[in-house]
């Protein structure tokens, strides 16, 4: 990350927080950069509709 991208990243974090607040029963926020958290989420996630 560079200092130039920080405002964009922070804006995206704000957007994710707002989405989670508006639709908590439909949204799970996980870090794909944490391999254990991501793996746990993938195991718990329901199958996608075909």
CSV table of C-alpha atoms in Angstrom, one decimal:
chain,number,residue,atom,x,y,z
A,1,UNK,CA,0.0,0.0,0.0
A,2,UNK,CA,1.1,3.5,-0.7
A,3,UNK,CA,0.1,6.7,1.1
A,4,UNK,CA,-1.7,7.7,-2.1
A,5,UNK,CA,-4.1,4.7,-1.9
A,6,UNK,CA,-4.9,5.2,1.8
A,7,UNK,CA,-8.0,7.4,1.3
A,8,UNK,CA,-9.4,4.8,-1.2
A,9,UNK,CA,-8.8,2.0,1.2
A,10,UNK,CA,-10.4,3.9,4.1
A,11,UNK,CA,-13.4,4.7,1.9
A,12,UNK,CA,-13.8,1.1,1.1
A,13,UNK,CA,-13.6,0.1,4.8
A,14,UNK,CA,-16.4,2.7,5.5
A,15,UNK,CA,-18.5,1.2,2.7
A,16,UNK,CA,-18.1,-2.3,4.0
A,17,UNK,CA,-19.0,-1.2,7.5
A,18,UNK,CA,-22.2,0.5,6.2
A,19,UNK,CA,-23.2,-2.6,4.2
A,20,UNK,CA,-22.7,-4.8,7.2
A,21,UNK,CA,-24.8,-2.4,9.4
A,22,UNK,CA,-27.6,-2.2,6.8
A,23,UNK,CA,-27.7,-6.0,6.0
A,24,UNK,CA,-26.1,-7.9,8.9
A,25,UNK,CA,-28.1,-11.1,8.1
A,26,UNK,CA,-26.9,-11.1,4.5
A,27,UNK,CA,-23.3,-10.0,4.8
A,28,UNK,CA,-20.2,-11.7,6.3
A,29,UNK,CA,-17.0,-9.6,6.3
A,30,UNK,CA,-13.8,-11.7,6.5
A,31,UNK,CA,-10.2,-11.0,5.7
A,32,UNK,CA,-9.1,-13.0,2.7
A,33,UNK,CA,-5.5,-12.1,3.8
A,34,UNK,CA,-5.9,-14.3,6.9
A,35,UNK,CA,-5.7,-17.9,5.5
A,36,UNK,CA,-7.2,-19.4,8.6
A,37,UNK,CA,-10.2,-17.0,8.8
A,38,UNK,CA,-10.8,-17.4,5.1
A,39,UNK,CA,-10.7,-21.2,5.3
A,40,UNK,CA,-13.1,-21.2,8.2
A,41,UNK,CA,-15.5,-18.9,6.3
A,42,UNK,CA,-15.3,-21.1,3.2
A,43,UNK,CA,-16.2,-24.2,5.3
A,44,UNK,CA,-19.1,-22.4,7.0
A,45,UNK,CA,-20.5,-20.8,3.9
A,46,UNK,CA,-23.6,-22.3,2.3
A,47,UNK,CA,-23.3,-23.6,-1.3
A,48,UNK,CA,-23.9,-21.0,-4.0
A,49,UNK,CA,-27.1,-21.4,-6.0
A,50,UNK,CA,-26.5,-23.0,-9.4
